[in-house]
Amino acid sequence: MLTSEAILPDKPNDKRETTLSASIGRIHKTETVEGTVILRGEYANAAFMFINDQTLRMKLFFGETPDLRSTPAIVDDAAKSTIADVEEKEGHVVISSPALHAVVNPEKFSLRLFDTEGRLLLEEKEIAWDEKTKIRFAAAKTNESRIYGLGEKTGFLDKNGERYEMWNSDVYEPHVQDTDALYQSIPFMIHYEHGKPAYGLLLDNPGRTVFDMRTHEDRYTVSINSGELDLYFLGGPSIKDVVKRLTDVTGKTYMPPMWAIGYQQSRYSYMNQEEVLDIARTFRKKGIPCDVLYLDIHYMDEYRVFTWDSKRFPKPMEMMAELKELGFELVPIVDPGVKQDPKYPVYAEGVKNGYFCRKLEGDIFIGKVWPGLSAFPDFTDDAAAEWWGDQHRFYIKQGINGIWNDMNEPSVFNESKTMDLDVVHGNNGNPKTHEEWHNLYGFLMSKATFEGMKRGLSGERPFVLTRAGYAGIQRYATVWTGDNRSFWEHMALSIPMVLNLGMSGIAFAGPDVGGFSHHSSGELVARWTQMGAFFPFFRNHTMIDSRRQEPWTFGDQVEEICREYIGLRYRLMPYLYSLFYEAHKTGLPILRSMIMEYPDDRDAYNICDQFLFGSGILVAPIYRPGVQSRSVYLPEGIWYDYRTGERFEGGRSVLAAAPLDTMPLYVKAGAVIPEQALRQSTGEGSEQPARIRFYVGAGTTDVSPFAQYEDDGRTYAFEHGKYRLREWSSRESQEDGIRIACDYLHDGLDETQTAILIIGPITAKPVELISSGGVEVDTWIYDEENKLLQVNATIKHSFEIRIRL
Ligand code: MIG
């Protein structure tokens, strides 16, 4: 613990901005080499290339030719450039794609970016450096600028006024607002100003970098400490568009197996085989749905990865068989540190083949972590990465399909908290120091793990959970936000954190529900489980020696609340799984900020104590103790209370009742929500018909259809067409009444389906139902009390039902 001594009166402010001297200077030559436009300046040069019409890459370089290789964050497709058009206009150099124009003043290099409608997106204010390694980029902002993204950060949603460092750090201190470097570094931001087009800025530099939106009123700065200034400007015009473009460059969320989006239970640690089985049996006995249990570090033989502690886990195969029988998956933790022990084959093999990180002089870097002195694989080398990936066959052959990567910042128990900066990563012959590539270590570990698991699982989808990551981590792993505490404040904090992760391309993320360290209370677990049921990643995890945190620990009422809300997630699984597919295809997050869905709403820019689950469901968690009601902001449109059906007009705040067993939930008129009958795990079958719930009442407003996605939930057969994608929609008009429609976009399952369509609210009993296309209406009933029409139908392919009122 620090004391007041930490705030010495003469303590130098090490975060003060330094004055940088050099700049690009006057441009004296413009040339185009294979689609890349090179502007040669007095002191440095800039290379521009369009990755696609909406994405312009700019790299600063000092020598003769630019090194246009990218880091592994960038997907291969993004390496291809589209042809840029260069012309001189009124003394300016204009570099254009069909969507963007970069206008450079060659007198003293300055850059402005416009869209095709001539609207200014970005105005560069400075590119400067003192030594060639400390480079700063600045662009204009105003007090009206809203800044989003920046990955896993503390604080609120809008980051204007904040300053963040990107340096993957194992921070056990509480995640308060001034711990600004956490486990993940996503050097990406979205700039948005009301009424203007949004744009994105990605800095592809995995060393220590700083995004400063605090020091100056009129500009933000992006600084690098080592390596190169490699920027991507991403066009909009909407925030959603920017996120889509970011994920065109850094990749889309991997398609997880369905079990990985079920409820998960963890503890540091379930200490032995009996305890694991006991937890699994208790879930089933109590009827609380759950898909996954975790093994934290105590399962290993003295923390040697790829081993079992034979006393605690004498019969892992037997344990796995019972878990599978009960419908559970098991996810063990794997840290990067490999115990220095010549008798341990993983260590011996790694040394023999040169797979571990070394200093330039050739010594293997040895650092202390849980196993004691340890070596760390050099995941930048393909051979080492492949070797590491293949080690996972150890788990696969026991029936394990998911892996939890921890400590991969990498965290080392020394003064710098990480690997020595002068370690040289081989990187297949293009060496990088650890200082230059630190933020990629966890990314590359999870990539090696994901790819190794995928190879080993022959056709099944793996699940990988990671603590550390860099831009693009969504291609290989799910992100959990590390060691939070069982504090109400940390529950509240997790909302903007996960919303901004989503706006940084990472759709599949979540915090430790209930909080990791410190001791949770029943009320906190109840409230956090209610909220967690709507987070993409939903795992309850807690610290060694903390009060137990399973849903049944706190008495009947809390247990019942957890059962109810975890159950609700399982009932909404068809909706949630479809959102995952959307994230996988488009990059859009599952948890969405109000501003992302309602960008024209001036009041929405910093709302982060409520969020949207997809675009149809609004979730308003209770994040303080003793609270029985809260104000909920309903954006424009018509909203229904999910439970009571009560109708609200939006564009205002309402006061929602929220006794402990209730978290306010609203559904937007026009939404269609596919649901299923309750089950105890995602793999459990059901004889119940599917349920599609149509929330009508949007009037003649245009509402977008909901795309329901279905496949086997476990394999890659969907990549070969084995899936079904259907769009559900409802339309209303004076003359026609209500029309509900189902449009098959892809029918790779080829099954007839029995379904219950629930449509409402409808004020009076319909006169008649007229169906056309691939549906048979078996029966229909009008439920007068709830104002709902229930249609029992057999569905074969696209259809429409007209409901005459
Ligand atoms: O220093 O493996 O964030 O989830 O339970 C602690 C033990 C190391 C940190 C992880 C936490 C995990 C714990 N690990």
PDB file of N, CA and C in Angstrom, residues 512-567:
ATOM      1  N   ASP A 512     -15.639 -11.235 -14.651  1.00  0.00           N
ATOM      2  CA  ASP A 512     -15.959 -12.269 -13.666  1.00  0.00           C
ATOM      3  C   ASP A 512     -17.240 -11.846 -12.959  1.00  0.00           C
ATOM      4  N   VAL A 513     -18.297 -12.596 -13.200  1.00  0.00           N
ATOM      5  CA  VAL A 513     -19.583 -12.261 -12.586  1.00  0.00           C
ATOM      6  C   VAL A 513     -19.517 -12.575 -11.083  1.00  0.00           C
ATOM      7  N   GLY A 514     -19.937 -11.624 -10.289  1.00  0.00           N
ATOM      8  CA  GLY A 514     -19.848 -11.763  -8.836  1.00  0.00           C
ATOM      9  C   GLY A 514     -18.580 -11.132  -8.299  1.00  0.00           C
ATOM     10  N   GLY A 515     -17.624 -10.902  -9.200  1.00  0.00           N
ATOM     11  CA  GLY A 515     -16.362 -10.281  -8.798  1.00  0.00           C
ATOM     12  C   GLY A 515     -15.341 -11.325  -8.389  1.00  0.00           C
ATOM     13  N   PHE A 516     -14.081 -11.084  -8.727  1.00  0.00           N
ATOM     14  CA  PHE A 516     -13.006 -12.049  -8.476  1.00  0.00           C
ATOM     15  C   PHE A 516     -12.497 -11.975  -7.038  1.00  0.00           C
ATOM     16  N   SER A 517     -11.760 -10.917  -6.702  1.00  0.00           N
ATOM     17  CA  SER A 517     -11.233 -10.882  -5.341  1.00  0.00           C
ATOM     18  C   SER A 517     -12.226 -10.194  -4.408  1.00  0.00           C
ATOM     19  N   HIS A 518     -11.923 -10.228  -3.131  1.00  0.00           N
ATOM     20  CA  HIS A 518     -12.812  -9.760  -2.077  1.00  0.00           C
ATOM     21  C   HIS A 518     -13.995 -10.740  -1.965  1.00  0.00           C
ATOM     22  N   HIS A 519     -14.936 -10.457  -1.082  1.00  0.00           N
ATOM     23  CA  HIS A 519     -16.014 -11.394  -0.794  1.00  0.00           C
ATOM     24  C   HIS A 519     -17.326 -10.845  -1.312  1.00  0.00           C
ATOM     25  N   SER A 520     -18.014 -11.660  -2.066  1.00  0.00           N
ATOM     26  CA  SER A 520     -19.277 -11.204  -2.632  1.00  0.00           C
ATOM     27  C   SER A 520     -20.393 -11.334  -1.603  1.00  0.00           C
ATOM     28  N   SER A 521     -21.503 -10.710  -1.903  1.00  0.00           N
ATOM     29  CA  SER A 521     -22.690 -10.877  -1.062  1.00  0.00           C
ATOM     30  C   SER A 521     -23.783 -11.482  -1.931  1.00  0.00           C
ATOM     31  N   GLY A 522     -24.819 -12.010  -1.295  1.00  0.00           N
ATOM     32  CA  GLY A 522     -25.918 -12.590  -2.046  1.00  0.00           C
ATOM     33  C   GLY A 522     -26.563 -11.571  -2.968  1.00  0.00           C
ATOM     34  N   GLU A 523     -26.723 -10.374  -2.457  1.00  0.00           N
ATOM     35  CA  GLU A 523     -27.383  -9.348  -3.269  1.00  0.00           C
ATOM     36  C   GLU A 523     -26.551  -9.020  -4.502  1.00  0.00           C
ATOM     37  N   LEU A 524     -25.236  -8.921  -4.318  1.00  0.00           N
ATOM     38  CA  LEU A 524     -24.361  -8.603  -5.457  1.00  0.00           C
ATOM     39  C   LEU A 524     -24.376  -9.734  -6.489  1.00  0.00           C
ATOM     40  N   VAL A 525     -24.313 -10.973  -6.005  1.00  0.00           N
ATOM     41  CA  VAL A 525     -24.342 -12.104  -6.946  1.00  0.00           C
ATOM     42  C   VAL A 525     -25.680 -12.145  -7.687  1.00  0.00           C
ATOM     43  N   ALA A 526     -26.765 -11.863  -6.978  1.00  0.00           N
ATOM     44  CA  ALA A 526     -28.080 -11.862  -7.634  1.00  0.00           C
ATOM     45  C   ALA A 526     -28.126 -10.801  -8.732  1.00  0.00           C
ATOM     46  N   ARG A 527     -27.717  -9.588  -8.398  1.00  0.00           N
ATOM     47  CA  ARG A 527     -27.792  -8.490  -9.363  1.00  0.00           C
ATOM     48  C   ARG A 527     -26.818  -8.686 -10.524  1.00  0.00           C
ATOM     49  N   TRP A 528     -25.647  -9.195 -10.196  1.00  0.00           N
ATOM     50  CA  TRP A 528     -24.635  -9.361 -11.255  1.00  0.00           C
ATOM     51  C   TRP A 528     -25.005 -10.525 -12.176  1.00  0.00           C
ATOM     52  N   THR A 529     -25.635 -11.552 -11.601  1.00  0.00           N
ATOM     53  CA  THR A 529     -26.073 -12.672 -12.442  1.00  0.00           C
ATOM     54  C   THR A 529     -27.210 -12.220 -13.370  1.00  0.00           C
ATOM     55  N   GLN A 530     -28.102 -11.382 -12.839  1.00  0.00           N
ATOM     56  CA  GLN A 530     -29.175 -10.853 -13.702  1.00  0.00           C
ATOM     57  C   GLN A 530     -28.572 -10.134 -14.908  1.00  0.00           C
ATOM     58  N   MET A 531     -27.570  -9.307 -14.644  1.00  0.00           N
ATOM     59  CA  MET A 531     -26.957  -8.548 -15.744  1.00  0.00           C
ATOM     60  C   MET A 531     -26.112  -9.453 -16.630  1.00  0.00           C
ATOM     61  N   GLY A 532     -25.331 -10.328 -15.972  1.00  0.00           N
ATOM     62  CA  GLY A 532     -24.412 -11.215 -16.708  1.00  0.00           C
ATOM     63  C   GLY A 532     -25.138 -12.107 -17.705  1.00  0.00           C
ATOM     64  N   ALA A 533     -26.400 -12.398 -17.410  1.00  0.00           N
ATOM     65  CA  ALA A 533     -27.185 -13.252 -18.300  1.00  0.00           C
ATOM     66  C   ALA A 533     -27.275 -12.646 -19.705  1.00  0.00           C
ATOM     67  N   PHE A 534     -26.995 -11.341 -19.809  1.00  0.00           N
ATOM     68  CA  PHE A 534     -27.069 -10.671 -21.109  1.00  0.00           C
ATOM     69  C   PHE A 534     -25.697 -10.312 -21.664  1.00  0.00           C
ATOM     70  N   PHE A 535     -24.639 -10.642 -20.945  1.00  0.00           N
ATOM     71  CA  PHE A 535     -23.296 -10.365 -21.460  1.00  0.00           C
ATOM     72  C   PHE A 535     -22.873 -11.518 -22.379  1.00  0.00           C
ATOM     73  N   PRO A 536     -22.105 -11.204 -23.409  1.00  0.00           N
ATOM     74  CA  PRO A 536     -21.712 -12.268 -24.338  1.00  0.00           C
ATOM     75  C   PRO A 536     -20.989 -13.414 -23.618  1.00  0.00           C
ATOM     76  N   PHE A 537     -20.043 -13.077 -22.737  1.00  0.00           N
ATOM     77  CA  PHE A 537     -19.348 -14.101 -21.962  1.00  0.00           C
ATOM     78  C   PHE A 537     -19.894 -14.050 -20.543  1.00  0.00           C
ATOM     79  N   PHE A 538     -20.339 -15.203 -20.040  1.00  0.00           N
ATOM     80  CA  PHE A 538     -21.114 -15.252 -18.800  1.00  0.00           C
ATOM     81  C   PHE A 538     -20.521 -16.287 -17.857  1.00  0.00           C
ATOM     82  N   ARG A 539     -19.546 -15.856 -17.066  1.00  0.00           N
ATOM     83  CA  ARG A 539     -18.878 -16.789 -16.149  1.00  0.00           C
ATOM     84  C   ARG A 539     -18.766 -16.187 -14.753  1.00  0.00           C
ATOM     85  N   ASN A 540     -19.181 -16.962 -13.776  1.00  0.00           N
ATOM     86  CA  ASN A 540     -18.989 -16.602 -12.381  1.00  0.00           C
ATOM     87  C   ASN A 540     -17.647 -17.194 -11.956  1.00  0.00           C
ATOM     88  N   HIS A 541     -16.755 -16.329 -11.441  1.00  0.00           N
ATOM     89  CA  HIS A 541     -15.414 -16.790 -11.045  1.00  0.00           C
ATOM     90  C   HIS A 541     -14.996 -16.031  -9.806  1.00  0.00           C
ATOM     91  N   THR A 542     -14.284 -16.690  -8.916  1.00  0.00           N
ATOM     92  CA  THR A 542     -13.832 -15.989  -7.718  1.00  0.00           C
ATOM     93  C   THR A 542     -12.486 -16.500  -7.247  1.00  0.00           C
ATOM     94  N   MET A 543     -11.929 -15.778  -6.337  1.00  0.00           N
ATOM     95  CA  MET A 543     -10.560 -15.870  -5.859  1.00  0.00           C
ATOM     96  C   MET A 543     -10.381 -16.958  -4.804  1.00  0.00           C
ATOM     97  N   ILE A 544      -9.183 -17.450  -4.713  1.00  0.00           N
ATOM     98  CA  ILE A 544      -8.811 -18.400  -3.665  1.00  0.00           C
ATOM     99  C   ILE A 544      -9.090 -17.733  -2.315  1.00  0.00           C
ATOM    100  N   ASP A 545      -9.617 -18.493  -1.373  1.00  0.00           N
ATOM    101  CA  ASP A 545      -9.911 -17.973  -0.021  1.00  0.00           C
ATOM    102  C   ASP A 545     -11.082 -16.997   0.061  1.00  0.00           C
ATOM    103  N   SER A 546     -11.683 -16.649  -1.063  1.00  0.00           N
ATOM    104  CA  SER A 546     -12.844 -15.761  -0.953  1.00  0.00           C
ATOM    105  C   SER A 546     -14.051 -16.602  -0.567  1.00  0.00           C
ATOM    106  N   ARG A 547     -15.086 -15.931  -0.105  1.00  0.00           N
ATOM    107  CA  ARG A 547     -16.353 -16.589   0.174  1.00  0.00           C
ATOM    108  C   ARG A 547     -16.823 -17.307  -1.097  1.00  0.00           C
ATOM    109  N   ARG A 548     -17.387 -18.475  -0.957  1.00  0.00           N
ATOM    110  CA  ARG A 548     -17.830 -19.212  -2.146  1.00  0.00           C
ATOM    111  C   ARG A 548     -18.874 -18.404  -2.904  1.00  0.00           C
ATOM    112  N   GLN A 549     -18.981 -18.662  -4.203  1.00  0.00           N
ATOM    113  CA  GLN A 549     -19.793 -17.774  -5.026  1.00  0.00           C
ATOM    114  C   GLN A 549     -20.735 -18.507  -5.984  1.00  0.00           C
ATOM    115  N   GLU A 550     -20.890 -19.827  -5.792  1.00  0.00           N
ATOM    116  CA  GLU A 550     -21.842 -20.528  -6.656  1.00  0.00           C
ATOM    117  C   GLU A 550     -23.240 -19.991  -6.344  1.00  0.00           C
ATOM    118  N   PRO A 551     -24.145 -20.096  -7.308  1.00  0.00           N
ATOM    119  CA  PRO A 551     -25.470 -19.464  -7.151  1.00  0.00           C
ATOM    120  C   PRO A 551     -26.242 -19.927  -5.911  1.00  0.00           C
ATOM    121  N   TRP A 552     -25.905 -21.097  -5.354  1.00  0.00           N
ATOM    122  CA  TRP A 552     -26.698 -21.599  -4.233  1.00  0.00           C
ATOM    123  C   TRP A 552     -26.082 -21.250  -2.867  1.00  0.00           C
ATOM    124  N   THR A 553     -25.038 -20.440  -2.875  1.00  0.00           N
ATOM    125  CA  THR A 553     -24.320 -20.158  -1.624  1.00  0.00           C
ATOM    126  C   THR A 553     -25.066 -19.212  -0.695  1.00  0.00           C
ATOM    127  N   PHE A 554     -26.000 -18.463  -1.236  1.00  0.00           N
ATOM    128  CA  PHE A 554     -26.520 -17.335  -0.456  1.00  0.00           C
ATOM    129  C   PHE A 554     -27.988 -17.493  -0.074  1.00  0.00           C
ATOM    130  N   GLY A 555     -28.448 -18.722  -0.020  1.00  0.00           N
ATOM    131  CA  GLY A 555     -29.832 -18.927   0.397  1.00  0.00           C
ATOM    132  C   GLY A 555     -30.786 -19.022  -0.778  1.00  0.00           C
ATOM    133  N   ASP A 556     -32.020 -19.371  -0.428  1.00  0.00           N
ATOM    134  CA  ASP A 556     -33.018 -19.727  -1.441  1.00  0.00           C
ATOM    135  C   ASP A 556     -33.361 -18.601  -2.399  1.00  0.00           C
ATOM    136  N   GLN A 557     -33.484 -17.388  -1.871  1.00  0.00           N
ATOM    137  CA  GLN A 557     -33.947 -16.311  -2.744  1.00  0.00           C
ATOM    138  C   GLN A 557     -32.922 -16.014  -3.851  1.00  0.00           C
ATOM    139  N   VAL A 558     -31.658 -15.907  -3.456  1.00  0.00           N
ATOM    140  CA  VAL A 558     -30.618 -15.614  -4.446  1.00  0.00           C
ATOM    141  C   VAL A 558     -30.500 -16.782  -5.429  1.00  0.00           C
ATOM    142  N   GLU A 559     -30.585 -17.978  -4.914  1.00  0.00           N
ATOM    143  CA  GLU A 559     -30.530 -19.154  -5.785  1.00  0.00           C
ATOM    144  C   GLU A 559     -31.651 -19.116  -6.820  1.00  0.00           C
ATOM    145  N   GLU A 560     -32.831 -18.769  -6.378  1.00  0.00           N
ATOM    146  CA  GLU A 560     -33.983 -18.725  -7.281  1.00  0.00           C
ATOM    147  C   GLU A 560     -33.805 -17.626  -8.348  1.00  0.00           C
ATOM    148  N   ILE A 561     -33.253 -16.498  -7.932  1.00  0.00           N
ATOM    149  CA  ILE A 561     -33.026 -15.401  -8.888  1.00  0.00           C
ATOM    150  C   ILE A 561     -32.002 -15.835  -9.945  1.00  0.00           C
ATOM    151  N   CYS A 562     -30.950 -16.495  -9.492  1.00  0.00           N
ATOM    152  CA  CYS A 562     -29.931 -16.958 -10.444  1.00  0.00           C
ATOM    153  C   CYS A 562     -30.538 -17.988 -11.401  1.00  0.00           C
ATOM    154  N   ARG A 563     -31.305 -18.916 -10.856  1.00  0.00           N
ATOM    155  CA  ARG A 563     -31.940 -19.945 -11.696  1.00  0.00           C
ATOM    156  C   ARG A 563     -32.797 -19.290 -12.779  1.00  0.00           C
ATOM    157  N   GLU A 564     -33.569 -18.313 -12.345  1.00  0.00           N
ATOM    158  CA  GLU A 564     -34.494 -17.614 -13.224  1.00  0.00           C
ATOM    159  C   GLU A 564     -33.754 -16.883 -14.364  1.00  0.00           C
ATOM    160  N   TYR A 565     -32.716 -16.139 -14.005  1.00  0.00           N
ATOM    161  CA  TYR A 565     -32.047 -15.315 -15.026  1.00  0.00           C
ATOM    162  C   TYR A 565     -31.088 -16.124 -15.892  1.00  0.00           C
ATOM    163  N   ILE A 566     -30.432 -17.115 -15.291  1.00  0.00           N
ATOM    164  CA  ILE A 566     -29.606 -17.998 -16.123  1.00  0.00           C
ATOM    165  C   ILE A 566     -30.549 -18.730 -17.081  1.00  0.00           C
ATOM    166  N   GLY A 567     -31.702 -19.140 -16.557  1.00  0.00           N
ATOM    167  CA  GLY A 567     -32.703 -19.813 -17.382  1.00  0.00           C
ATOM    168  C   GLY A 567     -33.175 -18.916 -18.525  1.00  0.00           C
TER     169      GLY A 567
END
